[in-house]
Coordinates of C-alpha atoms in Angstrom, one line a residue:
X588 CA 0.0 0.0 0.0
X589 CA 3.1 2.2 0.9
X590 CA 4.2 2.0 -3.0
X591 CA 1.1 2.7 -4.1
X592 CA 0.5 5.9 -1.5
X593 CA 4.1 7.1 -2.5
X594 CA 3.4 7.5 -6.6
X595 CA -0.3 9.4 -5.3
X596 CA 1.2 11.2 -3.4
X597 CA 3.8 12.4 -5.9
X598 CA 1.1 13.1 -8.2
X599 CA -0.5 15.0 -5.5
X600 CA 2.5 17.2 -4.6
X601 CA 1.6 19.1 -8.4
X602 CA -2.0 20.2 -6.4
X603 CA -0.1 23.0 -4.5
X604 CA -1.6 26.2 -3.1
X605 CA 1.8 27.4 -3.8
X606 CA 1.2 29.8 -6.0
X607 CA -1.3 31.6 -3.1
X608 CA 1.0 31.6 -0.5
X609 CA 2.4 35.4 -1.2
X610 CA -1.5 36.2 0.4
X611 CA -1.3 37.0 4.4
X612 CA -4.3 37.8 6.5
X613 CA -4.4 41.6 7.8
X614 CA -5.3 40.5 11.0
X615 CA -2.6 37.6 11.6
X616 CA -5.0 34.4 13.0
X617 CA -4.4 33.2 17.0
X618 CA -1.4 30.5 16.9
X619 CA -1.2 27.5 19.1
X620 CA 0.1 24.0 19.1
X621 CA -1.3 20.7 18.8
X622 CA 0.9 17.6 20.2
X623 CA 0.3 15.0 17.6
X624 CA 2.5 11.4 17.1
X625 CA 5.3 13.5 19.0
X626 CA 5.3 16.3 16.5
X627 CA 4.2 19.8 17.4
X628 CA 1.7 20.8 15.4
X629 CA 1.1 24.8 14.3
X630 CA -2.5 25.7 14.5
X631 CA -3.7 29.0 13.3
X632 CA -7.4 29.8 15.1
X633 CA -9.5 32.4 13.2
X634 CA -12.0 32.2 16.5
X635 CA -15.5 33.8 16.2
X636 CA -16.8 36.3 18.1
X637 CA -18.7 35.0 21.1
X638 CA -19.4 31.3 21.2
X639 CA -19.1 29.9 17.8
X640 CA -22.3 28.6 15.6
X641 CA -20.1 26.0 14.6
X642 CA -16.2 24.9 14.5
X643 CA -14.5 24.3 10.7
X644 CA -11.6 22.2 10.4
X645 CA -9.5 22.8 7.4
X646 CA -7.0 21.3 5.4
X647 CA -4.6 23.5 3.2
X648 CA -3.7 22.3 -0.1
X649 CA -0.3 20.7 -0.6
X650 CA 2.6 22.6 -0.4
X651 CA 0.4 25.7 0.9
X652 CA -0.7 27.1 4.2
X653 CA -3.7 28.5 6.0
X654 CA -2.9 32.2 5.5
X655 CA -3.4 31.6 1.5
X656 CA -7.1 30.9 2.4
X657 CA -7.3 34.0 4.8
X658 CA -10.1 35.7 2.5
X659 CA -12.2 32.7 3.1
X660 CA -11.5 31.6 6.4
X661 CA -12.1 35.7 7.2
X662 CA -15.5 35.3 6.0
X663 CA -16.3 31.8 8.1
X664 CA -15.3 34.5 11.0
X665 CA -17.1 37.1 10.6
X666 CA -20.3 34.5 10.1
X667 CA -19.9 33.1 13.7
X668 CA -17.4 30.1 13.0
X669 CA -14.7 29.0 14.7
X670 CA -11.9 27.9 11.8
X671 CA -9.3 25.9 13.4
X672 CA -6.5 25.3 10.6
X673 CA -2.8 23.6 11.2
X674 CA 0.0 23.8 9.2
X675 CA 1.2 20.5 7.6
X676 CA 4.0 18.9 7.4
X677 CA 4.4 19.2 3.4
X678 CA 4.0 22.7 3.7
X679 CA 6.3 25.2 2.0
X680 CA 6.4 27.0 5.3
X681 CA 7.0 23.7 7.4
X682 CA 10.2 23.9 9.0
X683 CA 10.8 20.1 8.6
X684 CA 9.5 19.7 5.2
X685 CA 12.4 17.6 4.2
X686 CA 11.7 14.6 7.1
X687 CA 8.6 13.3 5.8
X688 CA 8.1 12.1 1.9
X689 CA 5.0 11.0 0.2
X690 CA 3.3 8.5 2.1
X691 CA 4.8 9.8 5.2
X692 CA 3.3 13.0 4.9
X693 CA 0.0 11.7 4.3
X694 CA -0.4 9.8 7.3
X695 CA 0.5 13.2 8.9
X696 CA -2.2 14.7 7.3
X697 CA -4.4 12.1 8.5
X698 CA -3.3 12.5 12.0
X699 CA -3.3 16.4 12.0
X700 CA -7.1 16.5 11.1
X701 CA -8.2 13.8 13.5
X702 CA -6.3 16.0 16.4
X703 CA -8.2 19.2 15.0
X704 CA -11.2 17.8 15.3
X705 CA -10.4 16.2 18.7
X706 CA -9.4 20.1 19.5
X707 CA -12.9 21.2 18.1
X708 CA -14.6 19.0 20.5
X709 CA -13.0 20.4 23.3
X710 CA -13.1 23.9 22.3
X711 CA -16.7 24.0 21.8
X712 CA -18.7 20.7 23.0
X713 CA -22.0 19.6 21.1
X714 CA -21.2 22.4 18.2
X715 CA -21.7 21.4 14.9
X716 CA -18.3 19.9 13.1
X717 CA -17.6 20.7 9.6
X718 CA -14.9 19.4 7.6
X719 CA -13.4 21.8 4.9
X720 CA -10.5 21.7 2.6
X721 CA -9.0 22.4 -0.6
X722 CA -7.3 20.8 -3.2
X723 CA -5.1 17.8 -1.7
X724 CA -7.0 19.1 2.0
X725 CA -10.1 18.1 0.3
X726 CA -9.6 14.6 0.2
X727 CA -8.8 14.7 3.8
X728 CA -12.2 16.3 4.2
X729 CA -14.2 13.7 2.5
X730 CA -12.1 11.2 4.6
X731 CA -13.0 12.3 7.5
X732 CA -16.7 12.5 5.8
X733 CA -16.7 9.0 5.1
X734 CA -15.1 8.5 1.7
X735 CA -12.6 5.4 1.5
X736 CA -9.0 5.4 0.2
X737 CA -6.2 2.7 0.3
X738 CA -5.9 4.2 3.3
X739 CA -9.2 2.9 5.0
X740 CA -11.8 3.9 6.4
X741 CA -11.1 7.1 8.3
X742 CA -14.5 8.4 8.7
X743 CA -15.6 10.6 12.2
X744 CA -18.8 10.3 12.8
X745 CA -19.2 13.9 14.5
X746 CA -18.8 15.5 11.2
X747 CA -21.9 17.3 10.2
X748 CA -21.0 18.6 7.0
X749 CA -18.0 18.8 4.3
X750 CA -16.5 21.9 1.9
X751 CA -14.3 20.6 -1.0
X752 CA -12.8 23.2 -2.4
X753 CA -11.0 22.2 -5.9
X754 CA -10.8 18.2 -5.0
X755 CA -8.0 16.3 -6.7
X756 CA -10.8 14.2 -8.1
X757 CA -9.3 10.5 -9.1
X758 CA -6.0 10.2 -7.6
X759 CA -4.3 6.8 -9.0
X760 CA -3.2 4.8 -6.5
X761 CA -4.8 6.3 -3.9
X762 CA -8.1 7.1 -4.7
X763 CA -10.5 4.5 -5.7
X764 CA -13.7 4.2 -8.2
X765 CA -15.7 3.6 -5.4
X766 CA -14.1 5.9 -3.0
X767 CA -16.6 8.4 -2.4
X768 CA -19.7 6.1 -2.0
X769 CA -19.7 5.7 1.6
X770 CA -19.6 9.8 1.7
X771 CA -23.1 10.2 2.9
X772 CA -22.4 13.4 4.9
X773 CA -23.8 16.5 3.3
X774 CA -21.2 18.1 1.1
X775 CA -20.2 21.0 -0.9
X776 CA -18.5 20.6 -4.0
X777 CA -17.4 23.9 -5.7
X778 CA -15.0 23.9 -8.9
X779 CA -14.5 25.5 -12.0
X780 CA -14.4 25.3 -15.8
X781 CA -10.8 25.8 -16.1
X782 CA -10.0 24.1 -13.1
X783 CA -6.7 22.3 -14.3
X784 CA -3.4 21.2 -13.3
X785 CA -0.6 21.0 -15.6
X786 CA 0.2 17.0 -16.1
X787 CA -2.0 15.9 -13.7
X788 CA -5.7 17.3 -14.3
X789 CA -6.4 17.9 -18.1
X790 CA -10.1 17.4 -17.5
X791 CA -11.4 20.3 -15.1
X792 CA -15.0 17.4 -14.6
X793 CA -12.4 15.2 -12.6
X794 CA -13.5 17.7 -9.5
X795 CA -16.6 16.3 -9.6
X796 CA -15.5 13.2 -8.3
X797 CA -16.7 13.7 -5.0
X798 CA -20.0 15.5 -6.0
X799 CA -20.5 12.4 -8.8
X800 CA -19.3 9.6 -6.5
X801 CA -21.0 10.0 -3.4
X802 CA -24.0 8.5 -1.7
X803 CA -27.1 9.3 -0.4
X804 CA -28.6 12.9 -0.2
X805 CA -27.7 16.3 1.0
X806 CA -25.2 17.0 -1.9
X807 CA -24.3 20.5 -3.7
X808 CA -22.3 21.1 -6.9
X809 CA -21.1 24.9 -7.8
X810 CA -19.5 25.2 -10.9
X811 CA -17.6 28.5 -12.0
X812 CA -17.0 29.6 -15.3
X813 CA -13.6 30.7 -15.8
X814 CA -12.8 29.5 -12.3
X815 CA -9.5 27.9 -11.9
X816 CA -8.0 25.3 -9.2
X817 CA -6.8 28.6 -7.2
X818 CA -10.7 30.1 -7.8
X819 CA -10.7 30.9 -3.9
X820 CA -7.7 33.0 -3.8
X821 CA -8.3 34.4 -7.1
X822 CA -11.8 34.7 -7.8
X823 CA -13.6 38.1 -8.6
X824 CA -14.5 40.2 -6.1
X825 CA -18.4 39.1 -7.6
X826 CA -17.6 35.7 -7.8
X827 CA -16.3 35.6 -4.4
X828 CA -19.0 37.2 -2.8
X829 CA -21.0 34.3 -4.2
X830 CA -18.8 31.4 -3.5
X831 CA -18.1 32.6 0.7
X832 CA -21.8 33.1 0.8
X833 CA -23.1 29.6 -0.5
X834 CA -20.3 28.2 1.8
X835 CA -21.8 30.1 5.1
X836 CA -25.1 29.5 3.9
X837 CA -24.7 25.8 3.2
X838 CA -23.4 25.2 6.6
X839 CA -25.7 27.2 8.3
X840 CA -28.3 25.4 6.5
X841 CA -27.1 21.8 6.9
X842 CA -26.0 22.1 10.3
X843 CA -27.9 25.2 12.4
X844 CA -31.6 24.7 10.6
X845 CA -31.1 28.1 9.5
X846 CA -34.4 28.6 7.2
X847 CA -33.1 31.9 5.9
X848 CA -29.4 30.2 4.4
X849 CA -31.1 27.1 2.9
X850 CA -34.0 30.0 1.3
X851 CA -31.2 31.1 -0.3
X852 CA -28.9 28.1 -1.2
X853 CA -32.4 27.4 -2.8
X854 CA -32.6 30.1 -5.1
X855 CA -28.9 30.4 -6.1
X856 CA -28.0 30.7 -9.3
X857 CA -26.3 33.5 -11.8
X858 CA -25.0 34.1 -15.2
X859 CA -21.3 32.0 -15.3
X860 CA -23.0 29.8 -12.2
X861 CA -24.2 26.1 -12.9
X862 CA -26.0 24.0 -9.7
X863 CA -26.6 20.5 -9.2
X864 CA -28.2 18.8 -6.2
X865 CA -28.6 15.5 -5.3

């Protein structure tokens, strides 16, 4: 299994925030540190206001960091969420990027988000739990939401709801035809038309995967046009407006009974914008 997580995960490594991480929050996010397998574990809090609606765990994409996503993770904020995010090890920012390869990095992964959500649990009990991630974080999400790799089952059953942000779709090796069938929790699938990566993603419909693939009910597809696998650090100021807002209002929706979000995940729809539901 090793092998085959080593050539996924060299695949994977060309799904990089990389070319975000210049962004950096204005307001630099609360840092702490999360004791995980022996490692010490960087985690940037962007902590609501108050008690938190809800607490968001989320996964960077490979290579990149939390602060890339700060636009987004701003927005979860300002909307009453706690967003607990933590620095991985295949970071470009990780000071010991060079200990851990492929497959080594991925069990990381693996264990950072179960220690986040552990941390979510404690910082506010009987909130709702929402996975979230983007790109190569993604997966991680729909992991934790119940979708299989070679890995195994990694699934937490306190998850309410999952946010894939530009999934890497069908990874060889590492992600399976029938990975995302056990995914039953309600997700959020947003891509774009032009959602591509160079020598590995020639077909921006492999982001569907997880949208496509997954059981049961309670599942939303955004598609941008134009958007690319970067579309939340470099969407429109329109555009963005659009894709925070169906975020807040699908969790809000999903998770909080909020009548007024799922009103409006309802009615969404706008010229460049195609929605599918299932």
């Amino acid at each position: 299994m090793l092998r085959h997580l080593a050539a996924a995960a060299a695949a994977a490594l060309m799904l990089t925030a990389a070319p975000t991480l210049a962004q950096t929050p204005e307001a630099p996010p609360a840092v702490e540190t999360l004791s995980v397998q022996n490692r010490a574990v960087e985690l940037q809090v962007w902590p609501a206001e108050g008690e938190p609606r809800a607490v968001i765990a989320f996964s960077h994409g490979m290579g990149g960091a939390p602060a890339a996503y700060h636009r987004l993770l701003e927005t979860w904020q300002a909307a009453g969420f706690t967003v607990l995010a933590p620095l991985h090890v295949d970071s470009l920012r990780h000071p010991d990027r060079a200990s851990f390869n492929g497959p080594t990095g991925f069990f990381a992964r693996i264990a950072d988000m179960a220690a986040v959500r552990e941390a979510a649990r404690q910082r506010a009990p009987g909130k709702p739990l929402i996975a979230a991630g983007h790109s190569y974080g993604s997966l991680l999400s729909a992991m934790a939401g119940g979708a299989v790799t070679v890995a195994g089952p990694q699934g937490d059953a306190d998850v309410d709801a999952i946010v894939l942000l530009s999934s890497p779709g069908a990874v060889p090796g590492l992600v399976t035809p029938d990975t995302y069938r056990p995914m039953a929790t309600p997700s959020l699938t947003i891509t774009g038309d032009a959602d591509l990566v160079p020598n590995f993603v020639t077909d921006w419909t492999a982001h569907r995967l997880p949208f496509d693939g997954a059981g049961g009910t309670g599942h939303l597809l955004l598609v941008f046009a134009g958007g690319d696998h970067a579309l939340v650090a470099n969407a429109d100021a329109e555009d963005f407006a659009m894709l925070s807002q169906a975020t807040v209002d699908f969790i809000a929706a999903t998770t909080l009974d909020d009548a007024a979000a799922a009103a409006r995940l309802a009615a969404l729809q706008a010229d460049g914008l195609t929605v599918e539901r299932k």
